[in-house]
Amino acid sequence: MTKTGKKTLRILFISAEADPFIKVGGLGDVAYALPKALHEMIPGELDSYELDIRIAIPCHAMVCQKTLNSIPVANFVIPHTSGDIPVKVFQTQTNDIPVYFFSGAPVIPSDSPVYSGDNKVDGQKYFFFSLAVLEFARQINWQPDILHANDWHTAVAVYKLSEMRQDDPFYKNCHSILTIHNLPYMGTGSESELEGFGISPTESEALPEWARNLPLPMGLLTADQIVAVSPTYATEILTPEFGCGLQSFLKTRESTVSGIINGIDQSLWNPETDEALPTRYTTNFLDLRRINKEALFKEFEFNNSLDIPLIALISRLDPQKGVDIAIEALRQISDLPWVAILLGTGYSKLEEDARKLSAEFPNQVRAAIKFDVKLSRRIYGGADMLMMPSRYEPCGLAQMIAMRYGCIPIARATGGLKDSIVNYSEDDSNGTGFLFKNPIGSDLAGSLTHALSVYEDKTAWKSLQLRAMQQDFSWKKPALSYANLYLNFVNS
Ligand code: GLC
């Protein structure tokens, strides 16, 4: 009980990355914004509860450099067959939320990327981290009601918790949630590292045999609740196309699978205040956007009239994101009036293909092969359309950012893209973007052609932009859905 007479619900939120300390992808955004939104929930929204949410992340090399002011709060060891591994935990705060950084030999202190590409190395780091987090809570005698883990990296904490709960009074009443941000990444290659940490693969026949020693499936088997990052993705993972071989198993767990769409931090992504933009604007002064487009035309040396639509791709250059599909589609509609900027880094073959396209169409295409957040903001704030031809997209954040900035998404109808965009083709009075069905160049080309024709009708395009900008993509609703899941556990 707190002074206000409320009961406290303790949530241990555990993730491989969390902005502003370390961000590699969408998981980092979520691990920043969701705890913040939960923390900011107005009293009264949660019956008689108050949330005490705390974040745990590994002390990656880049994190350690940024957190010189953090305070050491615990020292202990994690047993390993090759000898005990010392753990040091440091504490800092973000948005009034305690954040714990975990360091120790497997979290290699210098030059180690968050994801090394070698799951043997990453397995050691993340298994160590997952177990250290569980032990840490005990060390500081802070007994969590909910362990909220994310993706394969921290799934082992869920698995271990399910074992500990059987005879460990400290964890007896702790419930677990595992959020799936990206199902295909199951931690394959890390299996060999489980044993050293005393973790035995499961013998449960509910899982296919090949998955019984993989961290994500082991977590999915033992989590009290599985959350996919959008309602559509929650249903897609039950099918062969998106289930990655786990669909039959996930079907057996269907009653514990739900979908909660991510939000975006609307104060971080706001065209009215975004300092990266040459000109800031609101729905009332939408015409100012043209100045940003003009600046992009200058920056990228397009000599065309500003009336020509600017199509963008802002993405990791990854097969998941359908970058090859975008390249193919642009080639197919190269005789139509448009210019395009492709921004991102990733697979070298896709980087090469993007460069090739720009060499082939020097008046129309620019390839900016780099990771540049400020440039991405300038593009959201000046481009007319954003392509997202993802093969699968658990949630996707770029389409929500684009809409908020009046840049119209043209996306495959999958996962969170389908849940956040209303297809203009079917509903031109409510549409907020364009959706197409199959992840192939000709489908995207068809949608782009349609969007280019709507673009010519200035009034229709403007109302489309205004509707897109007025959508509520804040974390308010999703945070409440997560909070209700937490509360269901303690009230059941
Ligand atoms: C992963 C998914 C992406 C999602 C993000 C945050 O990166 O690929 O769709 O938005 O996680 O949940």
PDB file of C-alpha atoms in Angstrom, residues 266-487:
ATOM      1  CA  GLN A 266       3.881  11.984 -30.190  1.00  0.00           C
ATOM      2  CA  SER A 267       6.085  14.544 -28.499  1.00  0.00           C
ATOM      3  CA  LEU A 268       9.218  13.126 -30.115  1.00  0.00           C
ATOM      4  CA  TRP A 269       7.507  12.926 -33.504  1.00  0.00           C
ATOM      5  CA  ASN A 270       5.720  16.197 -34.041  1.00  0.00           C
ATOM      6  CA  PRO A 271       6.002  18.381 -37.167  1.00  0.00           C
ATOM      7  CA  GLU A 272       5.015  21.399 -35.092  1.00  0.00           C
ATOM      8  CA  THR A 273       8.124  21.186 -32.909  1.00  0.00           C
ATOM      9  CA  ASP A 274      10.590  19.072 -34.900  1.00  0.00           C
ATOM     10  CA  GLU A 275      13.850  21.014 -34.944  1.00  0.00           C
ATOM     11  CA  ALA A 276      15.259  18.952 -37.777  1.00  0.00           C
ATOM     12  CA  LEU A 277      12.731  20.511 -40.172  1.00  0.00           C
ATOM     13  CA  PRO A 278      13.590  23.644 -42.161  1.00  0.00           C
ATOM     14  CA  THR A 279       9.972  24.747 -41.571  1.00  0.00           C
ATOM     15  CA  ARG A 280       7.664  23.442 -38.883  1.00  0.00           C
ATOM     16  CA  TYR A 281       3.973  23.154 -39.596  1.00  0.00           C
ATOM     17  CA  THR A 282       0.583  22.030 -38.326  1.00  0.00           C
ATOM     18  CA  THR A 283      -2.637  20.916 -39.984  1.00  0.00           C
ATOM     19  CA  ASN A 284      -3.664  24.595 -40.081  1.00  0.00           C
ATOM     20  CA  PHE A 285      -0.561  25.589 -42.012  1.00  0.00           C
ATOM     21  CA  LEU A 286      -0.030  22.548 -44.135  1.00  0.00           C
ATOM     22  CA  ASP A 287       1.076  24.574 -47.145  1.00  0.00           C
ATOM     23  CA  LEU A 288       4.303  25.361 -45.288  1.00  0.00           C
ATOM     24  CA  ARG A 289       5.289  21.771 -45.913  1.00  0.00           C
ATOM     25  CA  ARG A 290       6.153  22.741 -49.450  1.00  0.00           C
ATOM     26  CA  ILE A 291       9.180  24.669 -48.143  1.00  0.00           C
ATOM     27  CA  ASN A 292      10.532  21.400 -46.722  1.00  0.00           C
ATOM     28  CA  LYS A 293       9.977  19.678 -50.025  1.00  0.00           C
ATOM     29  CA  GLU A 294      11.791  22.480 -51.798  1.00  0.00           C
ATOM     30  CA  ALA A 295      14.724  22.105 -49.404  1.00  0.00           C
ATOM     31  CA  LEU A 296      14.875  18.374 -50.159  1.00  0.00           C
ATOM     32  CA  PHE A 297      14.805  19.060 -53.901  1.00  0.00           C
ATOM     33  CA  LYS A 298      17.769  21.395 -53.397  1.00  0.00           C
ATOM     34  CA  GLU A 299      19.636  19.033 -51.117  1.00  0.00           C
ATOM     35  CA  PHE A 300      19.228  16.119 -53.529  1.00  0.00           C
ATOM     36  CA  GLU A 301      19.652  18.239 -56.644  1.00  0.00           C
ATOM     37  CA  PHE A 302      16.363  17.509 -58.316  1.00  0.00           C
ATOM     38  CA  ASN A 303      15.705  20.061 -61.029  1.00  0.00           C
ATOM     39  CA  ASN A 304      12.045  19.148 -61.404  1.00  0.00           C
ATOM     40  CA  SER A 305       9.034  21.282 -60.649  1.00  0.00           C
ATOM     41  CA  LEU A 306       7.848  21.034 -57.054  1.00  0.00           C
ATOM     42  CA  ASP A 307       4.522  19.769 -58.369  1.00  0.00           C
ATOM     43  CA  ILE A 308       6.097  16.413 -59.070  1.00  0.00           C
ATOM     44  CA  PRO A 309       5.384  13.995 -56.218  1.00  0.00           C
ATOM     45  CA  LEU A 310       8.299  12.924 -54.039  1.00  0.00           C
ATOM     46  CA  ILE A 311       8.205   9.257 -53.051  1.00  0.00           C
ATOM     47  CA  ALA A 312      10.389   8.089 -50.152  1.00  0.00           C
ATOM     48  CA  LEU A 313      11.696   4.893 -48.684  1.00  0.00           C
ATOM     49  CA  ILE A 314      13.078   5.185 -45.145  1.00  0.00           C
ATOM     50  CA  SER A 315      14.071   1.780 -43.942  1.00  0.00           C
ATOM     51  CA  ARG A 316      16.600  -0.751 -42.909  1.00  0.00           C
ATOM     52  CA  LEU A 317      17.603  -2.195 -46.281  1.00  0.00           C
ATOM     53  CA  ASP A 318      16.424  -5.664 -45.425  1.00  0.00           C
ATOM     54  CA  PRO A 319      14.408  -8.312 -47.310  1.00  0.00           C
ATOM     55  CA  GLN A 320      11.761  -8.125 -44.527  1.00  0.00           C
ATOM     56  CA  LYS A 321      11.105  -4.537 -45.548  1.00  0.00           C
ATOM     57  CA  GLY A 322      10.595  -5.409 -49.227  1.00  0.00           C
ATOM     58  CA  VAL A 323      13.240  -3.003 -50.454  1.00  0.00           C
ATOM     59  CA  ASP A 324      13.665  -5.135 -53.581  1.00  0.00           C
ATOM     60  CA  ILE A 325       9.903  -4.836 -54.157  1.00  0.00           C
ATOM     61  CA  ALA A 326      10.136  -1.043 -53.954  1.00  0.00           C
ATOM     62  CA  ILE A 327      13.011  -0.984 -56.436  1.00  0.00           C
ATOM     63  CA  GLU A 328      11.143  -3.242 -58.816  1.00  0.00           C
ATOM     64  CA  ALA A 329       7.947  -1.157 -58.569  1.00  0.00           C
ATOM     65  CA  LEU A 330       9.739   2.128 -59.266  1.00  0.00           C
ATOM     66  CA  ARG A 331      11.336   0.578 -62.313  1.00  0.00           C
ATOM     67  CA  GLN A 332       7.907  -0.511 -63.546  1.00  0.00           C
ATOM     68  CA  ILE A 333       6.431   2.976 -63.294  1.00  0.00           C
ATOM     69  CA  SER A 334       9.512   4.913 -64.380  1.00  0.00           C
ATOM     70  CA  ASP A 335       7.625   6.665 -67.178  1.00  0.00           C
ATOM     71  CA  LEU A 336       5.251   8.371 -64.726  1.00  0.00           C
ATOM     72  CA  PRO A 337       6.073  11.748 -63.174  1.00  0.00           C
ATOM     73  CA  TRP A 338       7.705  11.263 -59.753  1.00  0.00           C
ATOM     74  CA  VAL A 339      11.067  11.523 -58.012  1.00  0.00           C
ATOM     75  CA  ALA A 340      12.268   9.280 -55.198  1.00  0.00           C
ATOM     76  CA  ILE A 341      14.725   9.243 -52.300  1.00  0.00           C
ATOM     77  CA  LEU A 342      15.765   5.911 -50.827  1.00  0.00           C
ATOM     78  CA  LEU A 343      17.318   6.256 -47.357  1.00  0.00           C
ATOM     79  CA  GLY A 344      18.834   3.506 -45.251  1.00  0.00           C
ATOM     80  CA  THR A 345      21.589   0.977 -44.789  1.00  0.00           C
ATOM     81  CA  GLY A 346      21.585  -2.787 -44.505  1.00  0.00           C
ATOM     82  CA  TYR A 347      22.172  -5.763 -46.759  1.00  0.00           C
ATOM     83  CA  SER A 348      24.932  -4.919 -49.206  1.00  0.00           C
ATOM     84  CA  LYS A 349      23.051  -6.432 -52.142  1.00  0.00           C
ATOM     85  CA  LEU A 350      20.100  -4.106 -51.464  1.00  0.00           C
ATOM     86  CA  GLU A 351      22.389  -1.107 -50.959  1.00  0.00           C
ATOM     87  CA  GLU A 352      23.945  -1.945 -54.313  1.00  0.00           C
ATOM     88  CA  ASP A 353      20.539  -2.323 -55.995  1.00  0.00           C
ATOM     89  CA  ALA A 354      19.403   1.043 -54.637  1.00  0.00           C
ATOM     90  CA  ARG A 355      22.559   2.685 -56.014  1.00  0.00           C
ATOM     91  CA  LYS A 356      22.036   0.954 -59.353  1.00  0.00           C
ATOM     92  CA  LEU A 357      18.494   2.272 -59.604  1.00  0.00           C
ATOM     93  CA  SER A 358      19.673   5.815 -59.032  1.00  0.00           C
ATOM     94  CA  ALA A 359      22.400   5.400 -61.661  1.00  0.00           C
ATOM     95  CA  GLU A 360      19.800   4.082 -64.087  1.00  0.00           C
ATOM     96  CA  PHE A 361      17.358   6.942 -63.459  1.00  0.00           C
ATOM     97  CA  PRO A 362      19.630   9.907 -62.651  1.00  0.00           C
ATOM     98  CA  ASN A 363      16.821  12.446 -62.976  1.00  0.00           C
ATOM     99  CA  GLN A 364      14.409  10.570 -60.781  1.00  0.00           C
ATOM    100  CA  VAL A 365      16.118   8.549 -58.050  1.00  0.00           C
ATOM    101  CA  ARG A 366      18.591   9.310 -55.261  1.00  0.00           C
ATOM    102  CA  ALA A 367      20.031   6.642 -52.999  1.00  0.00           C
ATOM    103  CA  ALA A 368      21.204   7.923 -49.606  1.00  0.00           C
ATOM    104  CA  ILE A 369      22.917   4.851 -48.220  1.00  0.00           C
ATOM    105  CA  LYS A 370      23.338   5.932 -44.628  1.00  0.00           C
ATOM    106  CA  PHE A 371      21.694   5.925 -41.216  1.00  0.00           C
ATOM    107  CA  ASP A 372      20.687   9.523 -40.633  1.00  0.00           C
ATOM    108  CA  VAL A 373      17.859  10.277 -38.224  1.00  0.00           C
ATOM    109  CA  LYS A 374      17.782  14.026 -38.980  1.00  0.00           C
ATOM    110  CA  LEU A 375      17.571  13.397 -42.692  1.00  0.00           C
ATOM    111  CA  SER A 376      14.772  10.904 -42.103  1.00  0.00           C
ATOM    112  CA  ARG A 377      12.871  13.628 -40.249  1.00  0.00           C
ATOM    113  CA  ARG A 378      13.396  16.084 -43.114  1.00  0.00           C
ATOM    114  CA  ILE A 379      12.059  13.452 -45.504  1.00  0.00           C
ATOM    115  CA  TYR A 380       8.979  12.699 -43.378  1.00  0.00           C
ATOM    116  CA  GLY A 381       8.400  16.461 -43.273  1.00  0.00           C
ATOM    117  CA  GLY A 382       8.762  17.092 -47.018  1.00  0.00           C
ATOM    118  CA  ALA A 383       8.094  13.949 -49.049  1.00  0.00           C
ATOM    119  CA  ASP A 384       4.606  13.196 -50.354  1.00  0.00           C
ATOM    120  CA  MET A 385       4.537   9.409 -50.071  1.00  0.00           C
ATOM    121  CA  LEU A 386       6.336   6.711 -48.111  1.00  0.00           C
ATOM    122  CA  MET A 387       6.664   3.172 -49.458  1.00  0.00           C
ATOM    123  CA  MET A 388       6.464   0.271 -46.990  1.00  0.00           C
ATOM    124  CA  PRO A 389       6.216  -2.920 -49.028  1.00  0.00           C
ATOM    125  CA  SER A 390       7.100  -5.190 -46.088  1.00  0.00           C
ATOM    126  CA  ARG A 391       6.929  -8.967 -46.517  1.00  0.00           C
ATOM    127  CA  TYR A 392       5.816  -9.015 -42.898  1.00  0.00           C
ATOM    128  CA  GLU A 393       5.550  -6.151 -40.439  1.00  0.00           C
ATOM    129  CA  PRO A 394       4.731  -6.978 -36.827  1.00  0.00           C
ATOM    130  CA  CYS A 395       3.883  -3.337 -36.208  1.00  0.00           C
ATOM    131  CA  GLY A 396       6.006  -0.797 -38.030  1.00  0.00           C
ATOM    132  CA  LEU A 397       6.538   2.712 -36.744  1.00  0.00           C
ATOM    133  CA  ALA A 398       7.509   4.584 -39.919  1.00  0.00           C
ATOM    134  CA  GLN A 399       3.974   4.555 -41.318  1.00  0.00           C
ATOM    135  CA  MET A 400       2.645   6.197 -38.148  1.00  0.00           C
ATOM    136  CA  ILE A 401       5.391   8.811 -38.149  1.00  0.00           C
ATOM    137  CA  ALA A 402       4.812   9.457 -41.859  1.00  0.00           C
ATOM    138  CA  MET A 403       1.073   9.961 -41.349  1.00  0.00           C
ATOM    139  CA  ARG A 404       1.674  12.335 -38.464  1.00  0.00           C
ATOM    140  CA  TYR A 405       3.893  14.365 -40.790  1.00  0.00           C
ATOM    141  CA  GLY A 406       1.374  14.343 -43.670  1.00  0.00           C
ATOM    142  CA  CYS A 407       3.464  11.946 -45.762  1.00  0.00           C
ATOM    143  CA  ILE A 408       1.102   9.303 -47.136  1.00  0.00           C
ATOM    144  CA  PRO A 409       2.065   5.644 -46.624  1.00  0.00           C
ATOM    145  CA  ILE A 410       1.781   3.141 -49.455  1.00  0.00           C
ATOM    146  CA  ALA A 411       2.101  -0.179 -47.745  1.00  0.00           C
ATOM    147  CA  ARG A 412       1.472  -3.865 -47.922  1.00  0.00           C
ATOM    148  CA  ALA A 413      -1.687  -4.860 -46.028  1.00  0.00           C
ATOM    149  CA  THR A 414       0.047  -6.873 -43.340  1.00  0.00           C
ATOM    150  CA  GLY A 415       0.553  -6.761 -39.560  1.00  0.00           C
ATOM    151  CA  GLY A 416       0.557  -3.322 -37.995  1.00  0.00           C
ATOM    152  CA  LEU A 417       0.476  -1.650 -41.412  1.00  0.00           C
ATOM    153  CA  LYS A 418      -2.999  -3.045 -41.964  1.00  0.00           C
ATOM    154  CA  ASP A 419      -4.064  -2.043 -38.455  1.00  0.00           C
ATOM    155  CA  SER A 420      -2.855   1.547 -38.663  1.00  0.00           C
ATOM    156  CA  ILE A 421      -3.645   2.575 -42.259  1.00  0.00           C
ATOM    157  CA  VAL A 422      -7.145   2.898 -43.745  1.00  0.00           C
ATOM    158  CA  ASN A 423      -6.974   2.046 -47.411  1.00  0.00           C
ATOM    159  CA  TYR A 424      -8.002   4.993 -49.587  1.00  0.00           C
ATOM    160  CA  SER A 425      -8.922   2.713 -52.467  1.00  0.00           C
ATOM    161  CA  GLU A 426     -11.747   1.188 -50.498  1.00  0.00           C
ATOM    162  CA  ASP A 427     -12.806   4.215 -48.536  1.00  0.00           C
ATOM    163  CA  ASP A 428     -11.890   7.556 -50.027  1.00  0.00           C
ATOM    164  CA  SER A 429     -13.666   9.565 -47.343  1.00  0.00           C
ATOM    165  CA  ASN A 430     -11.808   7.894 -44.459  1.00  0.00           C
ATOM    166  CA  GLY A 431      -8.655   6.673 -46.162  1.00  0.00           C
ATOM    167  CA  THR A 432      -5.292   7.574 -44.647  1.00  0.00           C
ATOM    168  CA  GLY A 433      -2.997   5.766 -47.087  1.00  0.00           C
ATOM    169  CA  PHE A 434      -2.848   3.053 -49.722  1.00  0.00           C
ATOM    170  CA  LEU A 435      -2.658  -0.674 -49.040  1.00  0.00           C
ATOM    171  CA  PHE A 436      -1.865  -3.475 -51.463  1.00  0.00           C
ATOM    172  CA  LYS A 437      -2.140  -7.204 -51.051  1.00  0.00           C
ATOM    173  CA  ASN A 438       0.812  -9.172 -52.354  1.00  0.00           C
ATOM    174  CA  PRO A 439       4.472  -8.432 -51.658  1.00  0.00           C
ATOM    175  CA  ILE A 440       5.362  -8.095 -55.322  1.00  0.00           C
ATOM    176  CA  GLY A 441       6.538  -5.180 -57.446  1.00  0.00           C
ATOM    177  CA  SER A 442       3.448  -5.059 -59.650  1.00  0.00           C
ATOM    178  CA  ASP A 443       1.078  -4.738 -56.655  1.00  0.00           C
ATOM    179  CA  LEU A 444       3.073  -1.855 -55.217  1.00  0.00           C
ATOM    180  CA  ALA A 445       3.348  -0.312 -58.690  1.00  0.00           C
ATOM    181  CA  GLY A 446      -0.461  -0.470 -58.948  1.00  0.00           C
ATOM    182  CA  SER A 447      -0.907   1.288 -55.602  1.00  0.00           C
ATOM    183  CA  LEU A 448       1.703   3.915 -56.460  1.00  0.00           C
ATOM    184  CA  THR A 449      -0.014   4.601 -59.776  1.00  0.00           C
ATOM    185  CA  HIS A 450      -3.303   5.067 -57.971  1.00  0.00           C
ATOM    186  CA  ALA A 451      -1.686   7.353 -55.373  1.00  0.00           C
ATOM    187  CA  LEU A 452      -0.039   9.424 -58.123  1.00  0.00           C
ATOM    188  CA  SER A 453      -3.413   9.958 -59.778  1.00  0.00           C
ATOM    189  CA  VAL A 454      -5.073  10.985 -56.501  1.00  0.00           C
ATOM    190  CA  TYR A 455      -2.141  13.352 -55.934  1.00  0.00           C
ATOM    191  CA  GLU A 456      -3.185  15.317 -59.022  1.00  0.00           C
ATOM    192  CA  ASP A 457      -6.432  16.214 -57.295  1.00  0.00           C
ATOM    193  CA  LYS A 458      -5.041  18.755 -54.859  1.00  0.00           C
ATOM    194  CA  THR A 459      -8.158  18.961 -52.711  1.00  0.00           C
ATOM    195  CA  ALA A 460      -8.493  15.202 -52.360  1.00  0.00           C
ATOM    196  CA  TRP A 461      -4.803  14.862 -51.514  1.00  0.00           C
ATOM    197  CA  LYS A 462      -4.938  17.592 -48.909  1.00  0.00           C
ATOM    198  CA  SER A 463      -7.885  16.026 -47.124  1.00  0.00           C
ATOM    199  CA  LEU A 464      -6.084  12.696 -47.222  1.00  0.00           C
ATOM    200  CA  GLN A 465      -3.071  14.340 -45.579  1.00  0.00           C
ATOM    201  CA  LEU A 466      -5.182  16.063 -42.943  1.00  0.00           C
ATOM    202  CA  ARG A 467      -6.918  12.831 -42.018  1.00  0.00           C
ATOM    203  CA  ALA A 468      -3.594  11.025 -41.772  1.00  0.00           C
ATOM    204  CA  MET A 469      -2.176  13.775 -39.548  1.00  0.00           C
ATOM    205  CA  GLN A 470      -5.167  13.679 -37.223  1.00  0.00           C
ATOM    206  CA  GLN A 471      -4.935   9.994 -36.368  1.00  0.00           C
ATOM    207  CA  ASP A 472      -4.205   9.183 -32.757  1.00  0.00           C
ATOM    208  CA  PHE A 473      -1.082   7.049 -32.660  1.00  0.00           C
ATOM    209  CA  SER A 474      -0.208   7.961 -29.097  1.00  0.00           C
ATOM    210  CA  TRP A 475       0.716   5.304 -26.556  1.00  0.00           C
ATOM    211  CA  LYS A 476      -2.315   6.116 -24.404  1.00  0.00           C
ATOM    212  CA  LYS A 477      -4.574   3.313 -25.611  1.00  0.00           C
ATOM    213  CA  PRO A 478      -1.886   0.642 -26.053  1.00  0.00           C
ATOM    214  CA  ALA A 479      -0.484   1.413 -22.601  1.00  0.00           C
ATOM    215  CA  LEU A 480      -3.935   0.993 -21.096  1.00  0.00           C
ATOM    216  CA  SER A 481      -4.291  -2.369 -22.856  1.00  0.00           C
ATOM    217  CA  TYR A 482      -0.990  -3.541 -21.369  1.00  0.00           C
ATOM    218  CA  ALA A 483      -1.980  -2.216 -17.947  1.00  0.00           C
ATOM    219  CA  ASN A 484      -5.223  -4.155 -18.144  1.00  0.00           C
ATOM    220  CA  LEU A 485      -3.306  -7.321 -18.916  1.00  0.00           C
ATOM    221  CA  TYR A 486      -1.132  -6.726 -15.863  1.00  0.00           C
ATOM    222  CA  LEU A 487      -4.182  -6.083 -13.709  1.00  0.00           C
TER     223      LEU A 487
END
